[in-house]
């Protein structure tokens, strides 16, 4: 599932994870747990960029969001719980949109290429499913006016998490 854009995003992710590891080397407390969640966040990002079907894409999207929530909520500073909670808002909209696309297309798999080749989602359904998926990805991509979590997330997150947030996660939403 790696194409020209994905390979660039994978390389960017690898560089940020590598440098983020060194930026967090002396983080206290719960160092092992922090690196466990940071690694899971990295796996979610890498998996998202190589997925070619809607199910694995959403699964890796959530695998990236849950550790991000915990990394900000536990190891962050300031209004960390508030910032972490605002990030989770778009997932439900994205899930409804993805399920609507799948069932509306009549596809037998969630493969993006198969769904695109079918060309049979009625326009009325497209008018429902597109805004939901746009909202779901717009929250993570910090698109206006869904960006209100991003400043709080950057300010509250540990250094490496903020690096991954700015460098990769917002592009994941895009």
CSV table of C-alpha atoms in Angstrom, one decimal:
chain,number,residue,atom,x,y,z
A,1,UNK,CA,0.0,0.0,0.0
A,2,UNK,CA,3.0,2.4,-0.3
A,3,UNK,CA,2.8,4.9,-3.1
A,4,UNK,CA,4.7,8.2,-3.8
A,5,UNK,CA,3.0,10.2,-1.0
A,6,UNK,CA,3.0,7.4,1.5
A,7,UNK,CA,6.7,6.8,1.2
A,8,UNK,CA,7.4,10.4,1.9
A,9,UNK,CA,5.1,10.4,4.9
A,10,UNK,CA,6.7,7.1,6.2
A,11,UNK,CA,10.2,8.6,5.9
A,12,UNK,CA,9.1,11.8,7.7
A,13,UNK,CA,7.5,9.7,10.4
A,14,UNK,CA,10.6,7.6,10.9
A,15,UNK,CA,12.8,10.7,11.2
A,16,UNK,CA,10.4,12.3,13.7
A,17,UNK,CA,10.1,9.1,15.8
A,18,UNK,CA,13.8,8.6,15.8
A,19,UNK,CA,14.5,12.2,17.0
A,20,UNK,CA,11.6,12.1,19.4
A,21,UNK,CA,13.0,9.1,21.1
A,22,UNK,CA,16.2,11.0,21.9
A,23,UNK,CA,14.2,14.1,23.0
A,24,UNK,CA,12.3,11.9,25.5
A,25,UNK,CA,15.2,9.8,26.8
A,26,UNK,CA,15.2,11.2,30.3
A,27,UNK,CA,11.5,11.7,30.7
A,28,UNK,CA,10.1,10.9,34.2
A,29,UNK,CA,8.0,9.4,35.6
A,30,UNK,CA,6.9,6.0,34.1
A,31,UNK,CA,9.5,6.0,31.4
A,32,UNK,CA,8.8,2.4,30.2
A,33,UNK,CA,5.1,3.1,29.9
A,34,UNK,CA,5.7,6.3,28.0
A,35,UNK,CA,7.9,4.6,25.4
A,36,UNK,CA,5.3,1.8,25.1
A,37,UNK,CA,2.6,4.3,24.2
A,38,UNK,CA,5.0,6.3,22.0
A,39,UNK,CA,5.8,3.1,20.1
A,40,UNK,CA,2.1,2.2,19.7
A,41,UNK,CA,1.5,5.8,18.4
A,42,UNK,CA,4.3,5.3,15.9
A,43,UNK,CA,2.9,2.0,14.8
A,44,UNK,CA,-0.6,3.5,14.3
A,45,UNK,CA,0.9,6.3,12.1
A,46,UNK,CA,3.0,3.8,10.0
A,47,UNK,CA,0.1,1.5,9.6
A,48,UNK,CA,-2.3,4.3,8.5
A,49,UNK,CA,0.1,5.4,5.8
A,50,UNK,CA,0.4,1.8,4.3
A,51,UNK,CA,-3.3,0.8,4.6
A,52,UNK,CA,-5.4,0.3,1.4
A,53,UNK,CA,-8.7,-0.5,2.9
A,54,UNK,CA,-11.1,1.5,5.0
A,55,UNK,CA,-11.2,-0.9,8.0
A,56,UNK,CA,-7.4,-1.0,8.5
A,57,UNK,CA,-7.1,2.7,7.9
A,58,UNK,CA,-9.7,3.4,10.6
A,59,UNK,CA,-8.1,0.8,12.9
A,60,UNK,CA,-4.6,2.4,12.6
A,61,UNK,CA,-6.2,5.8,12.9
A,62,UNK,CA,-7.6,4.8,16.3
A,63,UNK,CA,-4.3,3.0,17.2
A,64,UNK,CA,-2.7,6.4,16.7
A,65,UNK,CA,-5.3,8.5,18.6
A,66,UNK,CA,-5.6,6.5,21.8
A,67,UNK,CA,-1.9,6.6,22.6
A,68,UNK,CA,-1.9,10.3,21.7
A,69,UNK,CA,-4.7,10.8,24.2
A,70,UNK,CA,-2.8,9.0,26.9
A,71,UNK,CA,0.6,10.6,26.1
A,72,UNK,CA,-0.9,14.1,26.4
A,73,UNK,CA,-3.2,13.2,29.3
A,74,UNK,CA,-0.6,11.5,31.5
A,75,UNK,CA,2.7,13.0,30.6
A,76,UNK,CA,1.5,16.4,29.4
A,77,UNK,CA,1.4,19.6,31.3
A,78,UNK,CA,-1.1,22.4,31.9
A,79,UNK,CA,-4.7,21.6,30.9
A,80,UNK,CA,-3.7,18.2,29.7
A,81,UNK,CA,-6.9,16.3,30.2
A,82,UNK,CA,-8.9,19.0,28.4
A,83,UNK,CA,-6.5,19.1,25.5
A,84,UNK,CA,-6.5,15.3,25.2
A,85,UNK,CA,-10.3,15.0,25.3
A,86,UNK,CA,-10.8,17.5,22.5
A,87,UNK,CA,-8.7,15.4,20.2
A,88,UNK,CA,-11.0,12.4,20.4
A,89,UNK,CA,-14.0,14.2,19.1
A,90,UNK,CA,-13.7,13.3,15.4
A,91,UNK,CA,-13.5,9.6,15.6
A,92,UNK,CA,-17.2,8.9,15.8
A,93,UNK,CA,-18.0,11.0,12.8
A,94,UNK,CA,-15.3,9.3,10.8
A,95,UNK,CA,-16.5,5.8,11.8
A,96,UNK,CA,-20.1,6.7,10.7
A,97,UNK,CA,-18.8,8.1,7.4
A,98,UNK,CA,-16.7,5.1,6.6
A,99,UNK,CA,-19.5,2.6,7.4
A,100,UNK,CA,-21.8,4.7,5.2
A,101,UNK,CA,-19.4,4.7,2.3
A,102,UNK,CA,-19.0,0.9,2.6
A,103,UNK,CA,-22.7,0.1,2.8
A,104,UNK,CA,-23.7,2.8,0.4
A,105,UNK,CA,-21.3,1.5,-2.3
A,106,UNK,CA,-22.5,-2.1,-2.1
A,107,UNK,CA,-18.9,-3.3,-2.1
A,108,UNK,CA,-18.0,-6.7,-0.8
A,109,UNK,CA,-14.7,-5.5,0.8
A,110,UNK,CA,-13.6,-2.3,2.3
A,111,UNK,CA,-10.8,-2.0,-0.3
A,112,UNK,CA,-10.5,1.6,-1.4
A,113,UNK,CA,-9.7,0.7,-5.0
A,114,UNK,CA,-12.8,-1.6,-5.3
A,115,UNK,CA,-15.1,1.0,-3.8
A,116,UNK,CA,-13.7,3.7,-6.2
A,117,UNK,CA,-14.2,1.5,-9.2
A,118,UNK,CA,-17.8,0.7,-8.4
A,119,UNK,CA,-19.0,4.4,-8.9
A,120,UNK,CA,-22.4,3.6,-7.4
A,121,UNK,CA,-22.8,5.6,-4.2
A,122,UNK,CA,-26.0,7.7,-4.8
A,123,UNK,CA,-25.5,11.4,-4.7
A,124,UNK,CA,-27.9,11.9,-1.8
A,125,UNK,CA,-25.8,9.5,0.3
A,126,UNK,CA,-22.6,11.2,-0.8
A,127,UNK,CA,-24.0,14.4,0.6
A,128,UNK,CA,-24.2,12.7,4.0
A,129,UNK,CA,-21.1,10.6,4.1
A,130,UNK,CA,-18.6,13.2,2.8
A,131,UNK,CA,-19.3,15.8,5.5
A,132,UNK,CA,-19.0,13.1,8.2
A,133,UNK,CA,-15.6,11.8,6.9
A,134,UNK,CA,-14.5,15.4,6.3
A,135,UNK,CA,-15.4,16.3,9.9
A,136,UNK,CA,-13.6,13.2,11.2
A,137,UNK,CA,-10.4,13.9,9.3
A,138,UNK,CA,-10.7,17.7,9.8
A,139,UNK,CA,-10.5,17.4,13.5
A,140,UNK,CA,-7.3,15.4,13.4
A,141,UNK,CA,-5.9,17.6,10.5
A,142,UNK,CA,-6.7,20.7,12.6
A,143,UNK,CA,-8.7,22.3,9.8
A,144,UNK,CA,-10.6,25.5,10.7
A,145,UNK,CA,-13.0,25.6,12.6
A,146,UNK,CA,-12.1,22.1,14.0
A,147,UNK,CA,-8.6,23.1,15.1
A,148,UNK,CA,-9.4,24.2,18.7
A,149,UNK,CA,-7.8,21.1,20.2
A,150,UNK,CA,-4.4,21.7,18.4
A,151,UNK,CA,-3.0,24.7,20.3
A,152,UNK,CA,-4.0,23.0,23.6
A,153,UNK,CA,-2.5,19.7,22.4
A,154,UNK,CA,0.8,21.3,21.4
A,155,UNK,CA,1.1,23.3,24.6
A,156,UNK,CA,0.2,20.3,26.8
A,157,UNK,CA,2.1,17.5,25.0
A,158,UNK,CA,5.6,16.3,25.9
A,159,UNK,CA,8.3,17.4,23.4
A,160,UNK,CA,8.4,14.2,21.3
A,161,UNK,CA,4.6,13.9,21.2
A,162,UNK,CA,4.3,17.5,20.1
A,163,UNK,CA,6.9,16.8,17.3
A,164,UNK,CA,4.9,13.8,16.1
A,165,UNK,CA,1.7,15.8,16.4
A,166,UNK,CA,2.9,18.7,14.3
A,167,UNK,CA,5.0,16.7,11.9
A,168,UNK,CA,2.9,13.7,11.1
A,169,UNK,CA,-0.5,13.5,12.9
A,170,UNK,CA,-1.9,16.6,11.4
A,171,UNK,CA,-0.9,15.3,7.9
A,172,UNK,CA,-2.6,12.0,8.8
A,173,UNK,CA,-5.8,14.0,9.1
A,174,UNK,CA,-5.2,15.7,5.7
